[in-house]
PDB file of C-alpha atoms and ligand atoms in Angstrom:
ATOM      1  CA  MET A   1      20.073 -33.260-267.596  1.00 97.00           C
ATOM      2  CA  LYS A   2      18.199 -30.360-266.154  1.00 98.00           C
ATOM      3  CA  VAL A   3      14.818 -29.233-267.517  1.00 98.00           C
ATOM      4  CA  ARG A   4      13.903 -25.643-266.710  1.00 98.00           C
ATOM      5  CA  PHE A   5      10.618 -23.857-267.438  1.00 99.00           C
ATOM      6  CA  TRP A   6      10.887 -20.223-268.642  1.00 98.00           C
ATOM      7  CA  GLY A   7       7.318 -19.818-269.952  1.00 98.00           C
ATOM      8  CA  VAL A   8       4.313 -22.031-269.180  1.00 98.00           C
ATOM      9  CA  ARG A   9       1.307 -20.120-270.540  1.00 98.00           C
ATOM     10  CA  GLY A  10      -0.707 -20.747-273.696  1.00 98.00           C
ATOM     11  CA  SER A  11      -2.178 -18.236-276.172  1.00 97.00           C
ATOM     12  CA  LEU A  12      -0.690 -14.932-274.943  1.00 98.00           C
ATOM     13  CA  PRO A  13       1.364 -13.492-272.085  1.00 98.00           C
ATOM     14  CA  VAL A  14      -0.680 -12.636-269.001  1.00 98.00           C
ATOM     15  CA  PRO A  15       1.377 -10.684-266.462  1.00 98.00           C
ATOM     16  CA  GLY A  16      -0.348  -9.580-263.266  1.00 97.00           C
ATOM     17  CA  ARG A  17      -0.939 -10.383-259.657  1.00 98.00           C
ATOM     18  CA  HIS A  18      -3.225 -13.354-260.389  1.00 98.00           C
ATOM     19  CA  THR A  19      -0.569 -15.146-262.454  1.00 98.00           C
ATOM     20  CA  ASN A  20       2.581 -14.244-260.508  1.00 98.00           C
ATOM     21  CA  ARG A  21       3.249 -17.632-258.986  1.00 98.00           C
ATOM     22  CA  TYR A  22       2.913 -19.831-262.084  1.00 98.00           C
ATOM     23  CA  GLY A  23       4.055 -17.042-264.393  1.00 98.00           C
ATOM     24  CA  GLY A  24       2.536 -15.140-267.302  1.00 98.00           C
ATOM     25  CA  ASN A  25       5.095 -15.810-270.058  1.00 98.00           C
ATOM     26  CA  THR A  26       4.307 -18.069-272.999  1.00 98.00           C
ATOM     27  CA  SER A  27       5.869 -21.436-273.851  1.00 98.00           C
ATOM     28  CA  CYS A  28       9.602 -21.992-273.428  1.00 99.00           C
ATOM     29  CA  VAL A  29      11.479 -24.929-271.877  1.00 99.00           C
ATOM     30  CA  GLU A  30      15.256 -25.311-271.617  1.00 98.00           C
ATOM     31  CA  ILE A  31      16.920 -28.714-271.564  1.00 98.00           C
ATOM     32  CA  LYS A  32      20.507 -28.639-270.309  1.00 97.00           C
ATOM     33  CA  PRO A  33      22.449 -31.837-270.962  1.00 97.00           C
ATOM     34  CA  LYS A  34      25.328 -32.197-268.494  1.00 95.00           C
ATOM     35  CA  GLY A  35      28.219 -30.001-269.636  1.00 92.00           C
ATOM     36  CA  ASP A  36      26.688 -29.417-273.077  1.00 95.00           C
ATOM     37  CA  TRP A  37      24.954 -26.659-275.061  1.00 97.00           C
ATOM     38  CA  PRO A  38      21.272 -25.989-274.305  1.00 98.00           C
ATOM     39  CA  ILE A  39      18.387 -27.485-276.254  1.00 98.00           C
ATOM     40  CA  ILE A  40      15.445 -25.079-276.069  1.00 98.00           C
ATOM     41  CA  ILE A  41      11.887 -26.064-276.920  1.00 99.00           C
ATOM     42  CA  ASP A  42       9.682 -23.218-278.123  1.00 98.00           C
ATOM     43  CA  ALA A  43      10.329 -19.508-278.175  1.00 98.00           C
ATOM     44  CA  GLY A  44       7.345 -17.880-276.487  1.00 98.00           C
ATOM     45  CA  THR A  45       7.992 -14.771-274.408  1.00 98.00           C
ATOM     46  CA  GLY A  46       9.736 -16.933-271.767  1.00 98.00           C
ATOM     47  CA  ILE A  47      12.768 -17.198-274.065  1.00 98.00           C
ATOM     48  CA  ARG A  48      13.637 -13.540-273.444  1.00 98.00           C
ATOM     49  CA  LYS A  49      14.759 -14.164-269.865  1.00 98.00           C
ATOM     50  CA  LEU A  50      16.485 -17.391-270.856  1.00 98.00           C
ATOM     51  CA  GLY A  51      18.441 -15.478-273.509  1.00 98.00           C
ATOM     52  CA  LYS A  52      19.490 -12.875-270.932  1.00 98.00           C
ATOM     53  CA  SER A  53      20.763 -15.615-268.606  1.00 98.00           C
ATOM     54  CA  MET A  54      22.699 -17.219-271.481  1.00 97.00           C
ATOM     55  CA  MET A  55      24.464 -13.884-272.110  1.00 97.00           C
ATOM     56  CA  GLU A  56      26.204 -14.294-268.750  1.00 94.00           C
ATOM     57  CA  ASN A  57      28.492 -16.947-270.278  1.00 86.00           C
ATOM     58  CA  ALA A  58      29.959 -17.925-273.677  1.00 95.00           C
ATOM     59  CA  PHE A  59      27.097 -16.370-275.644  1.00 98.00           C
ATOM     60  CA  ARG A  60      28.098 -12.835-274.606  1.00 97.00           C
ATOM     61  CA  GLU A  61      31.478 -13.336-276.290  1.00 97.00           C
ATOM     62  CA  GLY A  62      29.937 -14.947-279.376  1.00 98.00           C
ATOM     63  CA  ARG A  63      31.244 -18.401-278.567  1.00 98.00           C
ATOM     64  CA  GLY A  64      27.920 -20.120-277.854  1.00 98.00           C
ATOM     65  CA  THR A  65      25.857 -22.718-279.705  1.00 98.00           C
ATOM     66  CA  ALA A  66      22.170 -23.255-279.013  1.00 98.00           C
ATOM     67  CA  PHE A  67      19.496 -25.487-280.503  1.00 98.00           C
ATOM     68  CA  ILE A  68      15.863 -24.376-280.634  1.00 98.00           C
ATOM     69  CA  LEU A  69      13.110 -26.900-281.404  1.00 98.00           C
ATOM     70  CA  ILE A  70       9.836 -25.215-282.366  1.00 98.00           C
ATOM     71  CA  SER A  71       6.600 -27.168-281.831  1.00 98.00           C
ATOM     72  CA  HIS A  72       4.744 -24.903-284.285  1.00 98.00           C
ATOM     73  CA  THR A  73       4.771 -21.243-285.214  1.00 97.00           C
ATOM     74  CA  HIS A  74       1.662 -19.911-283.492  1.00 98.00           C
ATOM     75  CA  TRP A  75       2.466 -16.666-281.680  1.00 97.00           C
ATOM     76  CA  ASP A  76       2.659 -18.117-278.194  1.00 98.00           C
ATOM     77  CA  HIS A  77       5.502 -20.395-279.356  1.00 98.00           C
ATOM     78  CA  ILE A  78       7.625 -17.864-281.303  1.00 98.00           C
ATOM     79  CA  GLN A  79       6.795 -14.405-279.996  1.00 97.00           C
ATOM     80  CA  GLY A  80       9.937 -14.150-277.855  1.00 98.00           C
ATOM     81  CA  LEU A  81      12.336 -15.133-280.645  1.00 97.00           C
ATOM     82  CA  PRO A  82      13.236 -11.587-281.802  1.00 97.00           C
ATOM     83  CA  PHE A  83      14.116 -10.777-278.167  1.00 97.00           C
ATOM     84  CA  PHE A  84      16.550 -13.702-277.761  1.00 98.00           C
ATOM     85  CA  SER A  85      19.797 -11.887-276.918  1.00 98.00           C
ATOM     86  CA  PRO A  86      22.252 -14.536-278.250  1.00 98.00           C
ATOM     87  CA  PHE A  87      21.004 -13.631-281.780  1.00 98.00           C
ATOM     88  CA  TYR A  88      22.614 -10.218-281.426  1.00 97.00           C
ATOM     89  CA  ALA A  89      26.228 -11.329-280.717  1.00 98.00           C
ATOM     90  CA  ALA A  90      28.400 -12.191-283.729  1.00 98.00           C
ATOM     91  CA  GLY A  91      29.957 -15.648-283.530  1.00 98.00           C
ATOM     92  CA  ASN A  92      27.070 -17.419-281.819  1.00 98.00           C
ATOM     93  CA  LYS A  93      25.573 -20.334-283.739  1.00 98.00           C
ATOM     94  CA  ILE A  94      21.852 -20.921-283.358  1.00 98.00           C
ATOM     95  CA  HIS A  95      20.126 -23.900-284.952  1.00 98.00           C
ATOM     96  CA  VAL A  96      16.348 -23.627-285.311  1.00 98.00           C
ATOM     97  CA  PHE A  97      14.327 -26.794-286.011  1.00 98.00           C
ATOM     98  CA  ALA A  98      10.659 -26.956-286.986  1.00 98.00           C
ATOM     99  CA  ARG A  99       8.281 -28.990-289.091  1.00 97.00           C
ATOM    100  CA  GLN A 100       8.679 -28.731-292.842  1.00 97.00           C
ATOM    101  CA  ARG A 101       5.834 -26.982-294.649  1.00 93.00           C
ATOM    102  CA  SER A 102       4.775 -27.778-298.182  1.00 91.00           C
ATOM    103  CA  ASP A 103       4.135 -24.152-299.166  1.00 92.00           C
ATOM    104  CA  THR A 104       7.198 -22.247-297.970  1.00 93.00           C
ATOM    105  CA  HIS A 105      10.659 -22.687-296.424  1.00 94.00           C
ATOM    106  CA  LEU A 106      11.048 -22.414-292.684  1.00 92.00           C
ATOM    107  CA  GLN A 107      13.503 -19.548-293.017  1.00 93.00           C
ATOM    108  CA  HIS A 108      10.821 -17.489-294.764  1.00 94.00           C
ATOM    109  CA  VAL A 109       8.314 -18.202-291.966  1.00 93.00           C
ATOM    110  CA  PHE A 110      10.724 -16.815-289.366  1.00 93.00           C
ATOM    111  CA  ALA A 111      11.949 -13.963-291.578  1.00 94.00           C
ATOM    112  CA  SER A 112       8.364 -12.783-292.103  1.00 95.00           C
ATOM    113  CA  GLN A 113       7.903 -12.563-288.320  1.00 95.00           C
ATOM    114  CA  THR A 114      10.298  -9.599-288.185  1.00 95.00           C
ATOM    115  CA  GLU A 115       9.400  -7.904-291.466  1.00 95.00           C
ATOM    116  CA  ASP A 116       8.005  -4.378-291.645  1.00 94.00           C
ATOM    117  CA  PRO A 117       5.462  -3.470-290.261  1.00 96.00           C
ATOM    118  CA  TYR A 118       5.829  -5.994-287.437  1.00 95.00           C
ATOM    119  CA  PHE A 119       9.369  -5.465-286.106  1.00 95.00           C
ATOM    120  CA  PRO A 120      12.254  -3.040-286.757  1.00 95.00           C
ATOM    121  CA  VAL A 121      15.146  -5.540-287.055  1.00 95.00           C
ATOM    122  CA  PRO A 122      15.018  -7.915-290.047  1.00 95.00           C
ATOM    123  CA  LEU A 123      16.220 -11.500-289.582  1.00 94.00           C
ATOM    124  CA  ALA A 124      19.103 -10.857-291.991  1.00 94.00           C
ATOM    125  CA  ALA A 125      20.458  -8.160-289.655  1.00 95.00           C
ATOM    126  CA  LEU A 126      20.914 -10.516-286.701  1.00 96.00           C
ATOM    127  CA  ARG A 127      24.606 -11.014-286.026  1.00 97.00           C
ATOM    128  CA  ALA A 128      24.627 -14.662-284.952  1.00 98.00           C
ATOM    129  CA  GLU A 129      24.830 -17.434-287.526  1.00 98.00           C
ATOM    130  CA  ILE A 130      21.339 -18.960-287.760  1.00 98.00           C
ATOM    131  CA  ASP A 131      20.637 -22.269-289.463  1.00 98.00           C
ATOM    132  CA  PHE A 132      17.113 -23.496-290.127  1.00 97.00           C
ATOM    133  CA  HIS A 133      16.462 -27.226-290.166  1.00 98.00           C
ATOM    134  CA  GLU A 134      13.207 -28.573-291.583  1.00 97.00           C
ATOM    135  CA  LEU A 135      11.862 -31.713-289.953  1.00 98.00           C
ATOM    136  CA  VAL A 136       9.539 -34.445-291.135  1.00 97.00           C
ATOM    137  CA  GLU A 137       7.611 -36.206-288.377  1.00 95.00           C
ATOM    138  CA  GLY A 138       9.063 -39.538-287.371  1.00 96.00           C
ATOM    139  CA  THR A 139      12.640 -38.328-288.005  1.00 96.00           C
ATOM    140  CA  ARG A 140      15.329 -39.113-285.408  1.00 98.00           C
ATOM    141  CA  PHE A 141      18.511 -37.102-285.193  1.00 98.00           C
ATOM    142  CA  ASP A 142      21.308 -36.242-282.788  1.00 98.00           C
ATOM    143  CA  ILE A 143      22.206 -32.962-281.147  1.00 98.00           C
ATOM    144  CA  GLY A 144      25.550 -33.516-279.451  1.00 96.00           C
ATOM    145  CA  ARG A 145      25.048 -36.503-277.139  1.00 96.00           C
ATOM    146  CA  ALA A 146      21.253 -36.104-277.215  1.00 98.00           C
ATOM    147  CA  THR A 147      18.904 -38.060-279.490  1.00 98.00           C
ATOM    148  CA  ILE A 148      15.797 -36.203-280.664  1.00 98.00           C
ATOM    149  CA  SER A 149      12.600 -37.860-281.914  1.00 98.00           C
ATOM    150  CA  CYS A 150       9.468 -36.110-283.144  1.00 98.00           C
ATOM    151  CA  THR A 151       5.888 -36.918-284.043  1.00 98.00           C
ATOM    152  CA  ARG A 152       2.918 -34.824-285.154  1.00 98.00           C
ATOM    153  CA  LEU A 153       0.040 -33.692-282.970  1.00 98.00           C
ATOM    154  CA  ASN A 154      -3.656 -32.931-283.467  1.00 98.00           C
ATOM    155  CA  HIS A 155      -3.613 -29.138-283.703  1.00 98.00           C
ATOM    156  CA  PRO A 156      -4.795 -26.577-286.293  1.00 96.00           C
ATOM    157  CA  TRP A 157      -2.013 -26.426-288.939  1.00 95.00           C
ATOM    158  CA  ILE A 158      -0.210 -29.196-287.013  1.00 97.00           C
ATOM    159  CA  ALA A 159       2.282 -29.094-284.125  1.00 98.00           C
ATOM    160  CA  MET A 160       5.221 -31.392-283.352  1.00 98.00           C
ATOM    161  CA  ALA A 161       5.948 -33.232-280.112  1.00 98.00           C
ATOM    162  CA  TYR A 162       9.619 -33.822-279.290  1.00 98.00           C
ATOM    163  CA  ARG A 163      11.450 -36.390-277.195  1.00 98.00           C
ATOM    164  CA  VAL A 164      14.984 -35.723-275.976  1.00 98.00           C
ATOM    165  CA  ASP A 165      17.086 -38.640-274.674  1.00 98.00           C
ATOM    166  CA  VAL A 166      20.382 -37.738-272.991  1.00 98.00           C
ATOM    167  CA  ASP A 167      22.332 -38.407-269.771  1.00 97.00           C
ATOM    168  CA  GLY A 168      20.440 -41.683-269.255  1.00 97.00           C
ATOM    169  CA  ALA A 169      17.047 -39.929-269.092  1.00 98.00           C
ATOM    170  CA  SER A 170      14.252 -38.772-271.367  1.00 98.00           C
ATOM    171  CA  VAL A 171      11.821 -35.882-271.574  1.00 98.00           C
ATOM    172  CA  VAL A 172       8.848 -35.507-273.936  1.00 99.00           C
ATOM    173  CA  TYR A 173       7.369 -32.116-274.842  1.00 99.00           C
ATOM    174  CA  CYS A 174       3.793 -32.479-276.110  1.00 98.00           C
ATOM    175  CA  SER A 175       2.200 -29.081-276.881  1.00 98.00           C
ATOM    176  CA  ASP A 176      -0.158 -28.141-278.515  1.00 97.00           C
ATOM    177  CA  THR A 177      -2.648 -30.929-279.101  1.00 98.00           C
ATOM    178  CA  ALA A 178      -6.309 -31.787-278.886  1.00 98.00           C
ATOM    179  CA  PRO A 179      -7.192 -35.303-277.774  1.00 98.00           C
ATOM    180  CA  PHE A 180      -7.459 -37.761-280.647  1.00 98.00           C
ATOM    181  CA  THR A 181     -11.168 -38.452-280.298  1.00 96.00           C
ATOM    182  CA  ASP A 182     -13.510 -35.805-281.699  1.00 96.00           C
ATOM    183  CA  VAL A 183     -11.971 -33.905-284.593  1.00 96.00           C
ATOM    184  CA  LEU A 184      -8.981 -34.168-286.938  1.00 97.00           C
ATOM    185  CA  LEU A 185      -7.179 -30.817-287.002  1.00 97.00           C
ATOM    186  CA  GLU A 186      -5.061 -30.114-290.054  1.00 94.00           C
ATOM    187  CA  HIS A 187      -4.918 -27.271-292.570  1.00 92.00           C
ATOM    188  CA  GLU A 188      -8.310 -25.629-292.331  1.00 90.00           C
ATOM    189  CA  PHE A 189     -10.055 -23.233-290.016  1.00 93.00           C
ATOM    190  CA  ILE A 190     -12.936 -24.922-288.228  1.00 92.00           C
ATOM    191  CA  ALA A 191     -15.410 -22.251-287.158  1.00 90.00           C
ATOM    192  CA  THR A 192     -18.005 -24.262-285.281  1.00 91.00           C
ATOM    193  CA  PRO A 193     -17.347 -26.914-282.653  1.00 91.00           C
ATOM    194  CA  PRO A 194     -17.931 -30.526-283.726  1.00 90.00           C
ATOM    195  CA  LYS A 195     -20.022 -32.759-281.491  1.00 90.00           C
ATOM    196  CA  VAL A 196     -17.952 -34.220-278.654  1.00 94.00           C
ATOM    197  CA  GLY A 197     -18.344 -37.991-278.433  1.00 91.00           C
ATOM    198  CA  GLY A 198     -20.186 -38.125-281.766  1.00 87.00           C
ATOM    199  CA  PRO A 199     -19.382 -40.730-284.432  1.00 91.00           C
ATOM    200  CA  LEU A 200     -16.376 -40.051-286.675  1.00 94.00           C
ATOM    201  CA  ASP A 201     -15.780 -40.978-290.278  1.00 95.00           C
ATOM    202  CA  PRO A 202     -13.816 -44.302-290.031  1.00 97.00           C
ATOM    203  CA  SER A 203     -10.856 -42.975-292.040  1.00 97.00           C
ATOM    204  CA  ILE A 204     -10.576 -39.920-289.764  1.00 96.00           C
ATOM    205  CA  ALA A 205     -10.878 -42.093-286.649  1.00 97.00           C
ATOM    206  CA  ALA A 206      -8.099 -44.346-287.986  1.00 98.00           C
ATOM    207  CA  LYS A 207      -5.833 -41.392-288.701  1.00 98.00           C
ATOM    208  CA  LEU A 208      -6.368 -39.987-285.202  1.00 98.00           C
ATOM    209  CA  GLN A 209      -5.738 -43.398-283.657  1.00 98.00           C
ATOM    210  CA  SER A 210      -2.455 -43.863-285.474  1.00 98.00           C
ATOM    211  CA  MET A 211      -1.371 -40.311-284.523  1.00 98.00           C
ATOM    212  CA  ARG A 212      -2.095 -41.078-280.880  1.00 98.00           C
ATOM    213  CA  ALA A 213      -0.374 -44.487-281.061  1.00 98.00           C
ATOM    214  CA  ALA A 214       2.779 -42.816-282.436  1.00 98.00           C
ATOM    215  CA  LEU A 215       2.671 -40.290-279.584  1.00 98.00           C
ATOM    216  CA  VAL A 216       2.197 -42.987-276.916  1.00 98.00           C
ATOM    217  CA  ALA A 217       5.088 -44.962-278.452  1.00 98.00           C
ATOM    218  CA  MET A 218       7.292 -41.870-278.360  1.00 98.00           C
ATOM    219  CA  CYS A 219       6.381 -41.242-274.695  1.00 98.00           C
ATOM    220  CA  ARG A 220       7.155 -44.859-273.680  1.00 98.00           C
ATOM    221  CA  GLY A 221       8.993 -44.930-270.341  1.00 98.00           C
ATOM    222  CA  ALA A 222       9.820 -41.202-270.377  1.00 98.00           C
ATOM    223  CA  ASP A 223      11.130 -39.738-267.124  1.00 98.00           C
ATOM    224  CA  LEU A 224       9.136 -36.550-267.714  1.00 98.00           C
ATOM    225  CA  LEU A 225       6.125 -35.886-269.967  1.00 99.00           C
ATOM    226  CA  ILE A 226       5.250 -32.198-270.444  1.00 99.00           C
ATOM    227  CA  TYR A 227       1.663 -32.012-271.812  1.00 99.00           C
ATOM    228  CA  ASP A 228      -0.711 -29.322-273.094  1.00 98.00           C
ATOM    229  CA  THR A 229      -3.483 -29.287-270.466  1.00 98.00           C
ATOM    230  CA  GLN A 230      -4.952 -25.861-271.258  1.00 98.00           C
ATOM    231  CA  PHE A 231      -8.578 -26.937-270.846  1.00 98.00           C
ATOM    232  CA  THR A 232     -10.778 -28.187-268.052  1.00 98.00           C
ATOM    233  CA  PRO A 233     -13.186 -30.915-269.289  1.00 98.00           C
ATOM    234  CA  ASP A 234     -16.018 -28.302-269.483  1.00 98.00           C
ATOM    235  CA  GLU A 235     -13.910 -25.897-271.523  1.00 98.00           C
ATOM    236  CA  TYR A 236     -12.919 -28.721-273.865  1.00 98.00           C
ATOM    237  CA  ARG A 237     -16.562 -29.645-274.526  1.00 97.00           C
ATOM    238  CA  GLN A 238     -17.190 -26.056-275.660  1.00 97.00           C
ATOM    239  CA  ARG A 239     -14.034 -25.769-277.801  1.00 96.00           C
ATOM    240  CA  PRO A 240     -12.919 -29.213-279.013  1.00 96.00           C
ATOM    241  CA  HIS A 241     -11.721 -27.653-282.311  1.00 97.00           C
ATOM    242  CA  TRP A 242      -9.194 -25.287-280.693  1.00 97.00           C
ATOM    243  CA  GLY A 243      -6.528 -27.960-280.436  1.00 98.00           C
ATOM    244  CA  HIS A 244      -5.911 -28.319-276.695  1.00 98.00           C
ATOM    245  CA  SER A 245      -6.263 -31.106-274.143  1.00 98.00           C
ATOM    246  CA  THR A 246      -7.339 -31.587-270.542  1.00 98.00           C
ATOM    247  CA  PRO A 247      -5.325 -33.171-267.705  1.00 98.00           C
ATOM    248  CA  ASP A 248      -7.600 -36.229-268.107  1.00 98.00           C
ATOM    249  CA  ASP A 249      -6.290 -36.732-271.663  1.00 98.00           C
ATOM    250  CA  ALA A 250      -2.701 -36.277-270.474  1.00 98.00           C
ATOM    251  CA  ILE A 251      -3.194 -38.831-267.681  1.00 98.00           C
ATOM    252  CA  LEU A 252      -4.442 -41.444-270.166  1.00 98.00           C
ATOM    253  CA  VAL A 253      -1.355 -40.980-272.357  1.00 98.00           C
ATOM    254  CA  ALA A 254       0.961 -40.974-269.303  1.00 98.00           C
ATOM    255  CA  ARG A 255      -0.654 -44.186-268.026  1.00 98.00           C
ATOM    256  CA  GLU A 256      -0.449 -46.015-271.364  1.00 98.00           C
ATOM    257  CA  ALA A 257       3.138 -44.934-271.980  1.00 98.00           C
ATOM    258  CA  GLY A 258       4.337 -45.741-268.456  1.00 98.00           C
ATOM    259  CA  VAL A 259       5.980 -42.349-267.841  1.00 98.00           C
ATOM    260  CA  LYS A 260       7.493 -41.472-264.448  1.00 98.00           C
ATOM    261  CA  ARG A 261       6.291 -37.874-264.140  1.00 98.00           C
ATOM    262  CA  LEU A 262       3.540 -35.901-265.871  1.00 98.00           C
ATOM    263  CA  CYS A 263       3.833 -32.113-265.975  1.00 99.00           C
ATOM    264  CA  LEU A 264       0.731 -29.990-266.683  1.00 98.00           C
ATOM    265  CA  TYR A 265       1.691 -27.205-269.115  1.00 98.00           C
ATOM    266  CA  HIS A 266       0.409 -24.486-271.521  1.00 98.00           C
ATOM    267  CA  HIS A 267      -1.966 -23.062-268.924  1.00 98.00           C
ATOM    268  CA  ALA A 268      -5.026 -21.113-270.071  1.00 98.00           C
ATOM    269  CA  PRO A 269      -4.417 -17.350-270.057  1.00 98.00           C
ATOM    270  CA  ALA A 270      -7.502 -16.767-267.893  1.00 98.00           C
ATOM    271  CA  ARG A 271      -6.429 -19.307-265.256  1.00 98.00           C
ATOM    272  CA  THR A 272      -5.455 -17.690-261.938  1.00 98.00           C
ATOM    273  CA  ASP A 273      -2.761 -19.118-259.667  1.00 98.00           C
ATOM    274  CA  ASP A 274      -5.398 -20.237-257.173  1.00 98.00           C
ATOM    275  CA  GLN A 275      -7.392 -22.042-259.864  1.00 98.00           C
ATOM    276  CA  GLN A 276      -4.194 -23.707-261.093  1.00 98.00           C
ATOM    277  CA  ASP A 277      -3.469 -24.888-257.520  1.00 98.00           C
ATOM    278  CA  GLU A 278      -6.946 -26.440-257.366  1.00 98.00           C
ATOM    279  CA  ILE A 279      -6.452 -28.214-260.694  1.00 98.00           C
ATOM    280  CA  LEU A 280      -3.121 -29.637-259.548  1.00 98.00           C
ATOM    281  CA  THR A 281      -4.513 -30.821-256.203  1.00 98.00           C
ATOM    282  CA  SER A 282      -7.557 -32.476-257.734  1.00 98.00           C
ATOM    283  CA  TYR A 283      -5.562 -34.360-260.405  1.00 98.00           C
ATOM    284  CA  ARG A 284      -2.912 -35.418-257.872  1.00 98.00           C
ATOM    285  CA  ASP A 285      -5.741 -36.877-255.785  1.00 98.00           C
ATOM    286  CA  GLN A 286      -7.225 -38.583-258.822  1.00 98.00           C
ATOM    287  CA  VAL A 287      -3.899 -40.201-259.766  1.00 98.00           C
ATOM    288  CA  ARG A 288      -3.306 -41.337-256.180  1.00 97.00           C
ATOM    289  CA  ILE A 289      -6.780 -42.880-255.952  1.00 98.00           C
ATOM    290  CA  SER A 290      -6.422 -44.655-259.296  1.00 97.00           C
ATOM    291  CA  GLY A 291      -3.074 -46.057-258.128  1.00 97.00           C
ATOM    292  CA  ASP A 292      -1.088 -44.683-261.068  1.00 98.00           C
ATOM    293  CA  PRO A 293       2.638 -44.902-260.356  1.00 96.00           C
ATOM    294  CA  PHE A 294       3.547 -41.520-261.874  1.00 98.00           C
ATOM    295  CA  GLU A 295       3.858 -38.168-260.143  1.00 97.00           C
ATOM    296  CA  VAL A 296       1.865 -35.107-261.349  1.00 98.00           C
ATOM    297  CA  LEU A 297       3.675 -31.746-261.483  1.00 98.00           C
ATOM    298  CA  CYS A 298       2.417 -28.391-262.670  1.00 98.00           C
ATOM    299  CA  ALA A 299       4.794 -26.214-264.663  1.00 99.00           C
ATOM    300  CA  TYR A 300       5.652 -22.775-263.301  1.00 99.00           C
ATOM    301  CA  GLU A 301       8.306 -20.278-264.350  1.00 98.00           C
ATOM    302  CA  GLY A 302      11.566 -21.236-262.659  1.00 98.00           C
ATOM    303  CA  LEU A 303      10.648 -24.883-262.046  1.00 98.00           C
ATOM    304  CA  GLU A 304      13.752 -27.007-262.612  1.00 98.00           C
ATOM    305  CA  VAL A 305      13.589 -30.798-262.801  1.00 98.00           C
ATOM    306  CA  THR A 306      16.811 -32.821-262.674  1.00 98.00           C
ATOM    307  CA  LEU A 307      16.733 -36.162-264.494  1.00 98.00           C
ATOM    308  CA  GLY A 308      19.089 -39.090-265.108  1.00 94.00           C
ATOM    309  CA  ASP A 309      22.840 -38.920-264.419  1.00 81.00           C
ATOM    310  CA  ASP A 310      22.461 -35.415-262.935  1.00 70.00           C
ATOM    311  CA  ALA A 311      19.900 -36.558-260.347  1.00 65.00           C
TER     312      ALA A 311
HETATM  313 ZN1   ZN B   1       0.068 -22.701-277.873  1.00 67.05          ZN
HETATM  314 ZN1   ZN B   2      -1.026 -23.524-281.257  1.00 67.05          ZN
END
């Protein structure tokens, strides 16, 4: 399979000369099993360009099928969806997967994104056939030859991590998540930062531990782990309740799970290309010194990683 990055930024798009090299578009990764339809994870603004490239083949004639896995529906993970060209050609079949909510159906969540006064084209007017699939964490299912697993993350209103196994290789997409140490993030707005490193209620600590154990188990032996590393350790200490991790947290998970490559992802909007270079260099050094066997990559728009039978 090939894994291609179309958007690598968290929070909001940040075009400009300081973000040109890594890219300013928000979250979107394409997984291309050999000779099969694409599996797309997240629909940030990066999905617009991906959609345009898909219109150069079967999707232009309305003969395409695509699968979109959504980690969660914060803006930076869905904002590009209404600009995904394959939606506008009759005959295309698009399957959208996301975590089931208790309060409303997934279709309503996505339909409300394009309602007046936010967007001129309602979901019902899109010409492709769109199916919404609600997921419960822990579910395993197949998309063509690929097997998909999912588990929940520690993020305000909850995000899902996905693992895709196909062509003799595996990739895990883990965004967005806070580490599993200082605060349990679920369905409430937390206005003030909790104390980092402070004691936790035992039941909350147990819940966080089991969430992390499920994630590590899902990452076991993965060829590529894509991880939310929006924060530096200093930034995390100021905003532990925002639901994002540091490269240090990602390295611990990568080490425990025995992954082959770790890819830093969901870069902070304020991070310049030069700062991102420094982060990558310093964590590559750290991993080399600690003797970890995995490679550290940093996601940028256009990065393509070939895994398994394709390699
Ligand atoms: Zn995000
Ligand atoms: Zn989020």
